[in-house]
Coordinates of C-alpha atoms in Angstrom, one line a residue:
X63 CA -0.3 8.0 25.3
X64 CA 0.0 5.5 22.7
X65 CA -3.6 4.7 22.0
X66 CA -4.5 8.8 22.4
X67 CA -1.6 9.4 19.5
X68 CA -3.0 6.7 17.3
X69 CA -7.0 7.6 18.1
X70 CA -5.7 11.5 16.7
X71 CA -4.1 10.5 13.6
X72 CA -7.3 7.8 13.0
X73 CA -9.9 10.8 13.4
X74 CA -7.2 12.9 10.9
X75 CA -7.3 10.4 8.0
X76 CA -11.2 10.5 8.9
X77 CA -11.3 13.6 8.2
X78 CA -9.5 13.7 5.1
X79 CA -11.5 10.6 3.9
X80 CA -14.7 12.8 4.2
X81 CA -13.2 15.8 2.9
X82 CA -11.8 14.3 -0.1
X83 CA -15.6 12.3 -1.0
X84 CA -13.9 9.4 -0.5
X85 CA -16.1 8.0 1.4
X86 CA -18.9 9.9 -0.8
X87 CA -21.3 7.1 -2.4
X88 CA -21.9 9.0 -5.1
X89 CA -17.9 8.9 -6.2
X90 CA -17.9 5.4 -5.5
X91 CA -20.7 4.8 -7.4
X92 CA -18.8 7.5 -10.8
X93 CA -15.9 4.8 -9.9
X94 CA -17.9 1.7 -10.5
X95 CA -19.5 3.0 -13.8
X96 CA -16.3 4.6 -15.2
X97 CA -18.0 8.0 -15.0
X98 CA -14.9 9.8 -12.9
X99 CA -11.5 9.6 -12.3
X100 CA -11.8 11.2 -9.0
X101 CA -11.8 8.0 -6.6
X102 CA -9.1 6.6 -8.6
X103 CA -7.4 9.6 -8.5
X104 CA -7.2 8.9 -4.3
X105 CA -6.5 5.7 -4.8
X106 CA -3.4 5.8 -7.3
X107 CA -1.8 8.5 -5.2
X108 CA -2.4 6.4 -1.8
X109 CA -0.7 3.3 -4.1
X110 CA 2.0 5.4 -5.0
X111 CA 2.5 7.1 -1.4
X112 CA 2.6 4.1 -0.2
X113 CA 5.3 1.9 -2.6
X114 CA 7.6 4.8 -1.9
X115 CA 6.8 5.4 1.8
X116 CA 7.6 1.3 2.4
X117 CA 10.7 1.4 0.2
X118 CA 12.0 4.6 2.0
X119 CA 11.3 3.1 5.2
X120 CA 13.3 -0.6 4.2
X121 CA 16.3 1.4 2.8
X122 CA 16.7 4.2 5.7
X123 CA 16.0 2.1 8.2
X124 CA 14.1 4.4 10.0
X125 CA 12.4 4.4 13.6
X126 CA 9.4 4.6 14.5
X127 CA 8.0 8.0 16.9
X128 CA 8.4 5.9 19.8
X129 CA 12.1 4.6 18.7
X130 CA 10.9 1.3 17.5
X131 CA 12.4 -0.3 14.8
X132 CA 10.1 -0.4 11.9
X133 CA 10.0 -4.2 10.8
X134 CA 8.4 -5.2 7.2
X135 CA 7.7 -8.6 6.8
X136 CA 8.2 -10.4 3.5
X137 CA 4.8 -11.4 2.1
X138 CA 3.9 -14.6 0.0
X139 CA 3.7 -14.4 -3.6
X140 CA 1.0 -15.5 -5.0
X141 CA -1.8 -15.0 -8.0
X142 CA -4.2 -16.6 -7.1
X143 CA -4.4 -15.3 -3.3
X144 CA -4.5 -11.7 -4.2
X145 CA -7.2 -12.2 -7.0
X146 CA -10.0 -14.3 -5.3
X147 CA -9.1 -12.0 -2.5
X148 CA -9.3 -8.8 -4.1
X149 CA -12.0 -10.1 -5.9
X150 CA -13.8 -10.3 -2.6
X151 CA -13.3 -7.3 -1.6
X152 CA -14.4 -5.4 -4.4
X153 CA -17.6 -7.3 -4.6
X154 CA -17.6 -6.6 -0.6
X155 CA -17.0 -2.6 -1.4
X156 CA -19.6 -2.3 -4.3
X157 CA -22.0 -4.4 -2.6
X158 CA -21.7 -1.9 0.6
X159 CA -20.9 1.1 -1.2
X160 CA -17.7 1.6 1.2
X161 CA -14.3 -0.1 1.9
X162 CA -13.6 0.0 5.8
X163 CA -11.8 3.3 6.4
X164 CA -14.7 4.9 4.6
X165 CA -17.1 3.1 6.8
X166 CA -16.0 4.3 10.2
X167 CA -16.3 7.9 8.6
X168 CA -19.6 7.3 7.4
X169 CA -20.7 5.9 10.9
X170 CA -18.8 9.6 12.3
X171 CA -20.2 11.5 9.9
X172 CA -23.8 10.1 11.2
X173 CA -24.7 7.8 8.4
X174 CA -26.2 5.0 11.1
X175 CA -27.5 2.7 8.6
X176 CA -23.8 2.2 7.8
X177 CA -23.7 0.0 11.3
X178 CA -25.4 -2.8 9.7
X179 CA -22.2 -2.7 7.1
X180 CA -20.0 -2.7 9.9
X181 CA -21.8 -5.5 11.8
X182 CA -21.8 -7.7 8.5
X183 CA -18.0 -6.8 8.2
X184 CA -17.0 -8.0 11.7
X185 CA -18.6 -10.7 11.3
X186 CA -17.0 -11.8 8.1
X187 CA -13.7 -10.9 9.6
X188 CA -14.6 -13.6 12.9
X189 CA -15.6 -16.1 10.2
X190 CA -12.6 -15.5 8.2
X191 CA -10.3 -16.0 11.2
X192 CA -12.4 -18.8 12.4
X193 CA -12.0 -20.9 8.8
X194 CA -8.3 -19.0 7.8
X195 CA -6.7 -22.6 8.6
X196 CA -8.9 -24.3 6.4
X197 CA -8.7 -22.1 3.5
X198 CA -6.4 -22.5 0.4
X199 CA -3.4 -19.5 0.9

């Protein structure tokens, strides 16, 4: 029941991806060149949603649908971490023209050349968990 509830709200946020262009080359291309304000647009509000959804969610204590506890864990501060890795993975999203929500959509929407993104993806996350212990954090 689980999987079938997560698998529903998945092919929702799909949908609203694709709806919304955010998965639209085109607007990620505007965002790259400074042409638009519309991808940032989605991406500001999701920040914001977000910073307050997690501080509601540490304050109320809140449970989950299935009466979980909702646990947070504390991250590591760090610079240099979230730079090189943002870094990354910006280079990653304008080199592929998508982040990875906006990939799986593609692929649904039936964009198959975006498969070859999602291959080369997967296989920089295995290499990234293969190496993770030998890489600076």
């Amino acid at each position: 029941m689980k999987s079938l509830l997560f698998l529903l709200v998945g092919v929702f946020f799909g949908i609203v991806l694709f709806k919304s262009e955010a998965a639209s080359w085109f607007r990620i291309y505007e965002m790259f060149q400074f042409d638009a304000l519309h991808m940032y647009g989605i991406i500001g509000s999701a920040l914001v949603l977000g910073v307050l959804f997690t501080k509601w969610v540490k304050k109320s204590g809140v449970r989950s649908f299935f009466g979980e506890k909702i646990i947070i864990m504390p991250k590591e501060k760090g610079v240099v971490r979230y730079a090189v890795g943002g870094t990354l993975f910006g280079l990653g999203w304008a080199l592929a023209g998508a982040c990875p929500g906006p990939m799986y959509v593609l692929a649904g929407a039936g964009y198959w050349p975006i498969l070859i993104v999602i291959f080369g993806a997967l296989l920089g996350a295995f290499a990234y968990g293969y190496l993770k212990k030998g890489l600076p954090h």
